[in-house]
């Protein structure tokens, strides 16, 4: 997973913890410790998936949806087109006579697919609310 997932989860937890407020990208970026452009990029995907709302005009920014605490991390990952394990390069060559060389790419695809299934099952068990509860217990 890349940093967009962390930005998305952090932003959604922060908005859910401050559910009556709206925050612009600079305010969110300050809390997330990243730059506002990265926040806007991620938030646009979350808005498109209806996981957060965007307000326009004076006091514009992003706000939590009523159901935010019930949102699981798998939903967030899918909203930002994120997969836990990406198989971005395949070793071997399909046209070679060696069974290892010609078959390793598809084996690794299967392994990555299996790892993603397990990871998404785990992400479905973690909600924005459970993260809020965990963090706010520390007070």
PDB file of C-alpha atoms in Angstrom:
ATOM      1  CA  UNK A   1       0.000   0.000   0.000  1.00  0.00           C
ATOM      2  CA  UNK A   2       1.159   3.506  -0.597  1.00  0.00           C
ATOM      3  CA  UNK A   3       0.912   6.691   1.434  1.00  0.00           C
ATOM      4  CA  UNK A   4      -2.505   7.593  -0.017  1.00  0.00           C
ATOM      5  CA  UNK A   5      -4.095   4.895   2.123  1.00  0.00           C
ATOM      6  CA  UNK A   6      -2.556   6.355   5.293  1.00  0.00           C
ATOM      7  CA  UNK A   7      -3.657   9.857   4.293  1.00  0.00           C
ATOM      8  CA  UNK A   8      -7.203   8.637   3.595  1.00  0.00           C
ATOM      9  CA  UNK A   9      -7.555   6.742   6.870  1.00  0.00           C
ATOM     10  CA  UNK A  10      -5.987   9.553   8.906  1.00  0.00           C
ATOM     11  CA  UNK A  11      -8.270  12.149   7.318  1.00  0.00           C
ATOM     12  CA  UNK A  12     -11.402  10.057   7.825  1.00  0.00           C
ATOM     13  CA  UNK A  13     -10.540   9.351  11.469  1.00  0.00           C
ATOM     14  CA  UNK A  14      -9.820  13.033  12.106  1.00  0.00           C
ATOM     15  CA  UNK A  15     -13.086  14.108  10.469  1.00  0.00           C
ATOM     16  CA  UNK A  16     -15.066  11.450  12.349  1.00  0.00           C
ATOM     17  CA  UNK A  17     -13.505  12.548  15.646  1.00  0.00           C
ATOM     18  CA  UNK A  18     -14.602  16.119  14.849  1.00  0.00           C
ATOM     19  CA  UNK A  19     -17.931  15.215  13.274  1.00  0.00           C
ATOM     20  CA  UNK A  20     -19.546  18.637  13.710  1.00  0.00           C
ATOM     21  CA  UNK A  21     -16.715  20.488  11.972  1.00  0.00           C
ATOM     22  CA  UNK A  22     -15.348  21.076   8.500  1.00  0.00           C
ATOM     23  CA  UNK A  23     -11.641  21.331   7.675  1.00  0.00           C
ATOM     24  CA  UNK A  24      -9.890  22.600   4.562  1.00  0.00           C
ATOM     25  CA  UNK A  25      -6.997  20.760   2.936  1.00  0.00           C
ATOM     26  CA  UNK A  26      -4.375  22.895   4.702  1.00  0.00           C
ATOM     27  CA  UNK A  27      -5.860  22.137   8.111  1.00  0.00           C
ATOM     28  CA  UNK A  28      -6.068  18.426   7.343  1.00  0.00           C
ATOM     29  CA  UNK A  29      -2.544  18.441   5.906  1.00  0.00           C
ATOM     30  CA  UNK A  30      -1.226  20.032   9.087  1.00  0.00           C
ATOM     31  CA  UNK A  31      -2.745  17.257  11.200  1.00  0.00           C
ATOM     32  CA  UNK A  32      -1.660  14.492   8.809  1.00  0.00           C
ATOM     33  CA  UNK A  33       1.833  16.010   8.410  1.00  0.00           C
ATOM     34  CA  UNK A  34       1.763  16.090   4.627  1.00  0.00           C
ATOM     35  CA  UNK A  35       1.104  18.710   1.972  1.00  0.00           C
ATOM     36  CA  UNK A  36      -2.340  20.078   1.047  1.00  0.00           C
ATOM     37  CA  UNK A  37      -2.055  18.948  -2.595  1.00  0.00           C
ATOM     38  CA  UNK A  38      -1.707  15.320  -1.515  1.00  0.00           C
ATOM     39  CA  UNK A  39      -4.693  15.742   0.806  1.00  0.00           C
ATOM     40  CA  UNK A  40      -6.824  17.238  -1.986  1.00  0.00           C
ATOM     41  CA  UNK A  41      -5.939  14.366  -4.316  1.00  0.00           C
ATOM     42  CA  UNK A  42      -6.989  11.756  -1.754  1.00  0.00           C
ATOM     43  CA  UNK A  43     -10.039  13.668  -0.549  1.00  0.00           C
ATOM     44  CA  UNK A  44     -11.362  14.002  -4.099  1.00  0.00           C
ATOM     45  CA  UNK A  45     -11.409  10.197  -4.341  1.00  0.00           C
ATOM     46  CA  UNK A  46     -13.131   9.895  -0.964  1.00  0.00           C
ATOM     47  CA  UNK A  47     -15.709  12.505  -2.008  1.00  0.00           C
ATOM     48  CA  UNK A  48     -16.344  10.680  -5.278  1.00  0.00           C
ATOM     49  CA  UNK A  49     -17.001   7.501  -3.264  1.00  0.00           C
ATOM     50  CA  UNK A  50     -19.326   9.482  -0.921  1.00  0.00           C
ATOM     51  CA  UNK A  51     -17.143   8.675   2.094  1.00  0.00           C
ATOM     52  CA  UNK A  52     -16.706  12.360   2.981  1.00  0.00           C
ATOM     53  CA  UNK A  53     -18.502  15.512   1.934  1.00  0.00           C
ATOM     54  CA  UNK A  54     -16.998  18.632   0.461  1.00  0.00           C
ATOM     55  CA  UNK A  55     -18.440  22.038   1.254  1.00  0.00           C
ATOM     56  CA  UNK A  56     -18.040  25.039  -1.031  1.00  0.00           C
ATOM     57  CA  UNK A  57     -17.888  28.763  -0.388  1.00  0.00           C
ATOM     58  CA  UNK A  58     -16.911  30.535   2.812  1.00  0.00           C
ATOM     59  CA  UNK A  59     -15.749  28.029   5.388  1.00  0.00           C
ATOM     60  CA  UNK A  60     -15.306  25.428   2.681  1.00  0.00           C
ATOM     61  CA  UNK A  61     -13.641  22.155   3.427  1.00  0.00           C
ATOM     62  CA  UNK A  62     -14.287  18.509   4.104  1.00  0.00           C
ATOM     63  CA  UNK A  63     -16.600  16.986   6.661  1.00  0.00           C
ATOM     64  CA  UNK A  64     -17.466  13.547   7.928  1.00  0.00           C
ATOM     65  CA  UNK A  65     -20.554  11.687   6.750  1.00  0.00           C
ATOM     66  CA  UNK A  66     -23.007  10.414   9.357  1.00  0.00           C
ATOM     67  CA  UNK A  67     -22.011   6.777   8.758  1.00  0.00           C
ATOM     68  CA  UNK A  68     -18.251   7.409   8.813  1.00  0.00           C
ATOM     69  CA  UNK A  69     -17.618   5.467  12.017  1.00  0.00           C
ATOM     70  CA  UNK A  70     -19.080   2.324  10.413  1.00  0.00           C
ATOM     71  CA  UNK A  71     -16.871   2.607   7.320  1.00  0.00           C
ATOM     72  CA  UNK A  72     -14.327  -0.196   7.139  1.00  0.00           C
ATOM     73  CA  UNK A  73     -10.815   0.152   5.778  1.00  0.00           C
ATOM     74  CA  UNK A  74     -11.497  -2.163   2.816  1.00  0.00           C
ATOM     75  CA  UNK A  75     -14.078   0.329   1.555  1.00  0.00           C
ATOM     76  CA  UNK A  76     -11.515   3.117   1.850  1.00  0.00           C
ATOM     77  CA  UNK A  77      -8.830   1.106   0.056  1.00  0.00           C
ATOM     78  CA  UNK A  78     -11.203   0.382  -2.814  1.00  0.00           C
ATOM     79  CA  UNK A  79     -12.304   4.029  -2.979  1.00  0.00           C
ATOM     80  CA  UNK A  80      -8.738   5.177  -3.574  1.00  0.00           C
ATOM     81  CA  UNK A  81      -7.939   2.257  -5.915  1.00  0.00           C
ATOM     82  CA  UNK A  82      -5.480   0.747  -3.480  1.00  0.00           C
ATOM     83  CA  UNK A  83      -4.492  -2.890  -3.142  1.00  0.00           C
ATOM     84  CA  UNK A  84      -2.417  -4.084  -0.191  1.00  0.00           C
ATOM     85  CA  UNK A  85       0.076  -6.081  -2.276  1.00  0.00           C
ATOM     86  CA  UNK A  86       0.894  -5.030  -5.821  1.00  0.00           C
ATOM     87  CA  UNK A  87       2.677  -7.422  -8.138  1.00  0.00           C
ATOM     88  CA  UNK A  88       4.267  -4.755 -10.299  1.00  0.00           C
ATOM     89  CA  UNK A  89       6.948  -6.888 -11.914  1.00  0.00           C
ATOM     90  CA  UNK A  90       6.983 -10.485 -13.012  1.00  0.00           C
ATOM     91  CA  UNK A  91      10.138 -12.521 -13.179  1.00  0.00           C
ATOM     92  CA  UNK A  92      10.678 -15.111 -15.858  1.00  0.00           C
ATOM     93  CA  UNK A  93       9.579 -15.384 -19.460  1.00  0.00           C
ATOM     94  CA  UNK A  94       6.541 -17.279 -20.762  1.00  0.00           C
ATOM     95  CA  UNK A  95       8.400 -18.202 -23.957  1.00  0.00           C
ATOM     96  CA  UNK A  96      11.281 -20.016 -22.235  1.00  0.00           C
ATOM     97  CA  UNK A  97      11.550 -23.812 -22.028  1.00  0.00           C
ATOM     98  CA  UNK A  98      12.380 -23.814 -18.315  1.00  0.00           C
ATOM     99  CA  UNK A  99       9.255 -24.568 -16.273  1.00  0.00           C
ATOM    100  CA  UNK A 100      10.401 -22.303 -13.444  1.00  0.00           C
ATOM    101  CA  UNK A 101      11.185 -19.399 -15.762  1.00  0.00           C
ATOM    102  CA  UNK A 102       7.970 -19.734 -17.763  1.00  0.00           C
ATOM    103  CA  UNK A 103       5.682 -20.390 -14.804  1.00  0.00           C
ATOM    104  CA  UNK A 104       6.917 -18.177 -11.999  1.00  0.00           C
ATOM    105  CA  UNK A 105       4.982 -15.078 -13.099  1.00  0.00           C
ATOM    106  CA  UNK A 106       1.586 -16.745 -12.793  1.00  0.00           C
ATOM    107  CA  UNK A 107       2.554 -18.353  -9.478  1.00  0.00           C
ATOM    108  CA  UNK A 108       3.459 -14.939  -8.068  1.00  0.00           C
ATOM    109  CA  UNK A 109       0.180 -13.505  -9.404  1.00  0.00           C
ATOM    110  CA  UNK A 110      -1.687 -16.210  -7.475  1.00  0.00           C
ATOM    111  CA  UNK A 111       0.322 -15.531  -4.317  1.00  0.00           C
ATOM    112  CA  UNK A 112      -0.335 -11.775  -4.499  1.00  0.00           C
ATOM    113  CA  UNK A 113      -4.019 -12.405  -5.171  1.00  0.00           C
ATOM    114  CA  UNK A 114      -4.227 -14.670  -2.102  1.00  0.00           C
ATOM    115  CA  UNK A 115      -2.410 -12.129   0.058  1.00  0.00           C
ATOM    116  CA  UNK A 116      -4.821  -9.418  -1.083  1.00  0.00           C
ATOM    117  CA  UNK A 117      -7.835 -11.574  -0.207  1.00  0.00           C
ATOM    118  CA  UNK A 118      -6.469 -12.093   3.309  1.00  0.00           C
ATOM    119  CA  UNK A 119      -5.567  -8.416   3.667  1.00  0.00           C
ATOM    120  CA  UNK A 120      -8.998  -7.222   2.503  1.00  0.00           C
ATOM    121  CA  UNK A 121     -10.668  -9.641   4.930  1.00  0.00           C
ATOM    122  CA  UNK A 122      -8.634  -8.033   7.728  1.00  0.00           C
ATOM    123  CA  UNK A 123      -9.375  -4.490   6.513  1.00  0.00           C
ATOM    124  CA  UNK A 124     -13.105  -5.286   6.573  1.00  0.00           C
ATOM    125  CA  UNK A 125     -12.810  -5.899  10.329  1.00  0.00           C
ATOM    126  CA  UNK A 126     -11.292  -2.492  11.107  1.00  0.00           C
ATOM    127  CA  UNK A 127     -13.604   0.518  11.069  1.00  0.00           C
ATOM    128  CA  UNK A 128     -13.063   4.235  11.376  1.00  0.00           C
ATOM    129  CA  UNK A 129     -15.027   4.016  14.625  1.00  0.00           C
ATOM    130  CA  UNK A 130     -12.762   1.331  16.079  1.00  0.00           C
ATOM    131  CA  UNK A 131      -9.724   3.465  15.271  1.00  0.00           C
ATOM    132  CA  UNK A 132     -11.362   6.540  16.834  1.00  0.00           C
ATOM    133  CA  UNK A 133     -12.184   4.534  19.952  1.00  0.00           C
ATOM    134  CA  UNK A 134      -8.636   3.199  20.174  1.00  0.00           C
ATOM    135  CA  UNK A 135      -7.074   6.643  19.807  1.00  0.00           C
ATOM    136  CA  UNK A 136      -9.491   8.521  22.036  1.00  0.00           C
ATOM    137  CA  UNK A 137      -9.098   5.955  24.848  1.00  0.00           C
ATOM    138  CA  UNK A 138      -5.555   7.223  25.348  1.00  0.00           C
ATOM    139  CA  UNK A 139      -6.812  10.466  26.864  1.00  0.00           C
TER     140      UNK A 139
END
